[in-house]
C-alpha positions as a LaTeX table, in Angstrom:
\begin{tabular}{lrrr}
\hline
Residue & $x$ (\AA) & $y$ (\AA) & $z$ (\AA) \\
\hline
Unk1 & 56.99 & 47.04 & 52.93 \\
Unk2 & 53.63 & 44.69 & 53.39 \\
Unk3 & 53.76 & 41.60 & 51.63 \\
Unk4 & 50.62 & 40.79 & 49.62 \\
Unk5 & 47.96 & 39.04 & 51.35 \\
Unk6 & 46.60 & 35.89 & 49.56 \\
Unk7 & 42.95 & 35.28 & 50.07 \\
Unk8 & 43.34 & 31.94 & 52.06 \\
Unk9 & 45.53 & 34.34 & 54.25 \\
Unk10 & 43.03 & 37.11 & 54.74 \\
Unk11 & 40.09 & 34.43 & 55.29 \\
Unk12 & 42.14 & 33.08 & 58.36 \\
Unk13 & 42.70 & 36.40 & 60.09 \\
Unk14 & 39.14 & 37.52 & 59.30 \\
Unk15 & 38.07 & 34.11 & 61.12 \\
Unk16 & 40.71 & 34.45 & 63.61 \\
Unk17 & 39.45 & 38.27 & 64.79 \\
Unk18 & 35.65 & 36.91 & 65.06 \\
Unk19 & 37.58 & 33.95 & 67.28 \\
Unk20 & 38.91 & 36.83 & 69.57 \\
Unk21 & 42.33 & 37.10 & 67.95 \\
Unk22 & 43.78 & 40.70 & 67.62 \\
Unk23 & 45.44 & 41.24 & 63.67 \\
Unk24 & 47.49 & 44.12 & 62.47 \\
Unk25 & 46.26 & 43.34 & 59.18 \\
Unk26 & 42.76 & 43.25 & 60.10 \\
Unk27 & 41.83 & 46.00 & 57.45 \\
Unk28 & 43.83 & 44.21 & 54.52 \\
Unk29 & 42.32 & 41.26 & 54.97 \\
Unk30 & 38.78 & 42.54 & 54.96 \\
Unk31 & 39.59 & 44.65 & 52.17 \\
Unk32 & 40.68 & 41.80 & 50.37 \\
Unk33 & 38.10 & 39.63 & 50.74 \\
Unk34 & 35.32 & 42.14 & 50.08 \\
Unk35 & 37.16 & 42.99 & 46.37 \\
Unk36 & 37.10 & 39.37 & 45.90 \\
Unk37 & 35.09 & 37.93 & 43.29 \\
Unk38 & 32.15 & 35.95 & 44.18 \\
Unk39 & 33.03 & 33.22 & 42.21 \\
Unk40 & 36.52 & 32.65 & 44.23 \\
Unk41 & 35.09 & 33.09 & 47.21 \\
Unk42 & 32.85 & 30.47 & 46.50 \\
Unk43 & 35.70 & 28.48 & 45.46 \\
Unk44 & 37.30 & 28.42 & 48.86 \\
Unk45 & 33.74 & 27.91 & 50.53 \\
Unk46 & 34.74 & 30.54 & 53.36 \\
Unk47 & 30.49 & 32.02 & 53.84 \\
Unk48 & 32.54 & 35.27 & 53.33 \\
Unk49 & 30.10 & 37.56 & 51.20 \\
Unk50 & 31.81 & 40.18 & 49.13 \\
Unk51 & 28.84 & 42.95 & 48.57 \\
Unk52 & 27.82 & 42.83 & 52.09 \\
Unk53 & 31.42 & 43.20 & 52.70 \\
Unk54 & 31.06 & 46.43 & 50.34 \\
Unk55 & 28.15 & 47.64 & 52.06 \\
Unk56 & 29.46 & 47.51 & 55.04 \\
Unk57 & 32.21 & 49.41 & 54.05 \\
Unk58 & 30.02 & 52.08 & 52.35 \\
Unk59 & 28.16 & 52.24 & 55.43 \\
Unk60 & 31.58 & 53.41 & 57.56 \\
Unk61 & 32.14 & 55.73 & 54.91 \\
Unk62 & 29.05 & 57.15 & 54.35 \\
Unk63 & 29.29 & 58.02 & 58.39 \\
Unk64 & 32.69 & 59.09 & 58.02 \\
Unk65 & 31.72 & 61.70 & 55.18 \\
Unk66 & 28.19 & 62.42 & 55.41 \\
Unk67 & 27.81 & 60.97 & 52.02 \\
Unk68 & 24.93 & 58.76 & 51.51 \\
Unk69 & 25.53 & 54.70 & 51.71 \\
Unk70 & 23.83 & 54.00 & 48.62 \\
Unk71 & 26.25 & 56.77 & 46.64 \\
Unk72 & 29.20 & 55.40 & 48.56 \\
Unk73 & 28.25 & 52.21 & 47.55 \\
Unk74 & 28.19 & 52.95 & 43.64 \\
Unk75 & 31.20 & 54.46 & 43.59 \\
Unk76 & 33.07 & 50.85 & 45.16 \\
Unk77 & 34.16 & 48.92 & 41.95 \\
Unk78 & 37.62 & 48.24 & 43.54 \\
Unk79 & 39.99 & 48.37 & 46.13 \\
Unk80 & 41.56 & 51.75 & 44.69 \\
Unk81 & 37.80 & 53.68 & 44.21 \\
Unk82 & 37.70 & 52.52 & 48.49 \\
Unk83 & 41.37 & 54.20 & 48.92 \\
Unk84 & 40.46 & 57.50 & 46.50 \\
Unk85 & 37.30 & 57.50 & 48.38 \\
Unk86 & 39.41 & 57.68 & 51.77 \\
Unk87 & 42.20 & 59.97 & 50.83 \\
Unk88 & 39.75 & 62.44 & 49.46 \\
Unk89 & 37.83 & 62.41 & 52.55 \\
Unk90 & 41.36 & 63.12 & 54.89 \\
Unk91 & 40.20 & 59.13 & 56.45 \\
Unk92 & 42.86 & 56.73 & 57.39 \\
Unk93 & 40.92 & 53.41 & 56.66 \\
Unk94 & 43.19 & 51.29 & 59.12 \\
Unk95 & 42.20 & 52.76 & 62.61 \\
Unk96 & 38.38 & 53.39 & 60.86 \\
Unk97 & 37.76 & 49.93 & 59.81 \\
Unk98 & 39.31 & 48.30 & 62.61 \\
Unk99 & 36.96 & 50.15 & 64.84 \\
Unk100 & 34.02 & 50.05 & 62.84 \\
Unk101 & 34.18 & 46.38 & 61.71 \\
Unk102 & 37.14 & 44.48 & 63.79 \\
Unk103 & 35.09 & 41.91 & 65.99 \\
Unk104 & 37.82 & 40.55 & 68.18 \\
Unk105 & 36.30 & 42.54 & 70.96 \\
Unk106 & 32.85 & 42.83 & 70.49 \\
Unk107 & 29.93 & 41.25 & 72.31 \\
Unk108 & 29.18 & 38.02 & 70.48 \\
Unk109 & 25.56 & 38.97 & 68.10 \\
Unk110 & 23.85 & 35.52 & 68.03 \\
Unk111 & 23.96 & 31.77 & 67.95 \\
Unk112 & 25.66 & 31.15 & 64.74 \\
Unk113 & 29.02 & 33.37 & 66.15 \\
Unk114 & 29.05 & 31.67 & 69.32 \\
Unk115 & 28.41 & 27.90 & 67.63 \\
Unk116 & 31.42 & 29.01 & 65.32 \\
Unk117 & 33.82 & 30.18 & 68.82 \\
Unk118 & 32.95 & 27.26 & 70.97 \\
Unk119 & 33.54 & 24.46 & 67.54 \\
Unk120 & 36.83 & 26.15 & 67.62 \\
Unk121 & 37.54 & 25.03 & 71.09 \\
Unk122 & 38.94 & 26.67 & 74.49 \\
Unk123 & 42.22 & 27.67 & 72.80 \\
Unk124 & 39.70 & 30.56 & 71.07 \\
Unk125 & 40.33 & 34.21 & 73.35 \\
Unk126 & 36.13 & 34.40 & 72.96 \\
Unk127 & 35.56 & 30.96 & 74.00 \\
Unk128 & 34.10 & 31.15 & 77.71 \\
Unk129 & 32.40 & 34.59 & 75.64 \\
Unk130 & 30.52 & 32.20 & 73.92 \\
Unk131 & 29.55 & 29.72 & 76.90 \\
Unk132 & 28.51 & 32.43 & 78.67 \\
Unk133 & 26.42 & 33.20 & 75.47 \\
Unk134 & 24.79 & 29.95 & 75.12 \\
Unk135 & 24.04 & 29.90 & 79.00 \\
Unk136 & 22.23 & 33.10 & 79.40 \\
Unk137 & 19.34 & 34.72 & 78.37 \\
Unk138 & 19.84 & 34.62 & 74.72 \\
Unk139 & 16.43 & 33.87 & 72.59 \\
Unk140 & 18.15 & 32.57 & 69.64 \\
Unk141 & 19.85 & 29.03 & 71.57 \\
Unk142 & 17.98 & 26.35 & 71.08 \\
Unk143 & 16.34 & 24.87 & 74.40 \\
Unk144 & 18.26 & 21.98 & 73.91 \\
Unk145 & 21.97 & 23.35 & 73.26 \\
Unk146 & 21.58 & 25.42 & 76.15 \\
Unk147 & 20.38 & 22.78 & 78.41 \\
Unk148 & 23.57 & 20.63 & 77.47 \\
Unk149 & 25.95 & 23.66 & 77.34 \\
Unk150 & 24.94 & 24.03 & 80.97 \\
Unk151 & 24.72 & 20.26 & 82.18 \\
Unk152 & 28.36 & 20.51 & 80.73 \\
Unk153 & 30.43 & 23.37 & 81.28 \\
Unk154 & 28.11 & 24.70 & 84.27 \\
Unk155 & 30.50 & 23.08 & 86.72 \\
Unk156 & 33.66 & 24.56 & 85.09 \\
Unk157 & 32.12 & 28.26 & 85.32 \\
Unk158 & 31.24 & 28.09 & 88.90 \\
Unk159 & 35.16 & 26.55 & 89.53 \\
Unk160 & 36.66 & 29.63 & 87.49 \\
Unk161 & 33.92 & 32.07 & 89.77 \\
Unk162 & 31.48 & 32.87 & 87.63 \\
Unk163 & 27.99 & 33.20 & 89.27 \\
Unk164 & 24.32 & 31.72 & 88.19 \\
Unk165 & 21.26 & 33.92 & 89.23 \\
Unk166 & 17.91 & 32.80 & 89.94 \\
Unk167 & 17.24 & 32.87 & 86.33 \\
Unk168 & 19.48 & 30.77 & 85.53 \\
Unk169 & 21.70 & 32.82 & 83.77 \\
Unk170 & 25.80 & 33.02 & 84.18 \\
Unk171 & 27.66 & 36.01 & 85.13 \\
Unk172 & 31.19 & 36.93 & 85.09 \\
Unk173 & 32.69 & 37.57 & 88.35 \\
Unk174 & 32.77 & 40.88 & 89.90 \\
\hline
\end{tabular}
């Protein structure tokens, strides 16, 4: 049997996935935090919100049963209306969620994700990710990050055989 996740526990490995790290109990822990109140979220100051948590969730399982999100989404008061939800519907929410929401392996969205990966430091799986991120041809890096990113670390990418094009931009290597 699972021990209980605490929500200190459940913020880490929600952290830890959008470092790069792989969890088991991915889906607990975001199911945990998202039927947390706002109030102790705010308590731990994690920038974790709990309703777009829910409507993210109502959005996999308004795709999952054809269901609108919006009726999905009124019907999520708790963690046991999500699981009734799912067992009526035949869905296994582990596999679904971790799929649908798990970022430990997806491309990295914007600035703020790969600021987050590279304060972390190299030990973070996503970490030349998020180099690579602040090198290229993303619009959202400032001028000035990029510029140092690259006056920085360009050395170290060439050394480990990644390639710069005539824009500019880094590549991984072939």
């Amino acid at each position: 049997m699972r021990s209980e996740l605490t929500l200190l526990d459940a913020i880490e490995i929600l952290y830890r996935d959008l470092l790069g790290y792989k969890s088991p109990d991915f889906h607990r822990a975001y199911v945990k935090v998202a039927f947390t109140s706002k109030g102790e979220i705010e308590g731990v100051e994690s920038g974790f919100n709990p309703d777009t948590m829910k409507h993210l969730l109502a959005s996999v399982l308004a795709e999952k049963t054809g269901a609108t999100c919006s009726i999905i989404e009124a019907q999520l008061r708790d963690e046991l209306a999500l699981r009734a939800i799912a067992a009526k519907n035949f869905i296994f929410l582990e596999p679904v969620l971790k799929k649908a929401l798990s970022q430990h392996d997806a491309e990295i969205p914007n600035y703020g994700v790969a600021h987050a990966i590279l304060s972390y430091g190299p030990d973070a799986p996503k970490h030349v990710d998020a180099l690579l991120y602040v090198m290229g041809d993303a619009g959202d890096v400032p001028p000035k990050v990029k510029e140092e990113t690259i006056k920085i670390f360009g050395g170290l990418l060439s050394d480990m055989g990644y390639s710069q094009d005539e824009n500019g931009d880094w590549h991984e290597p072939e």
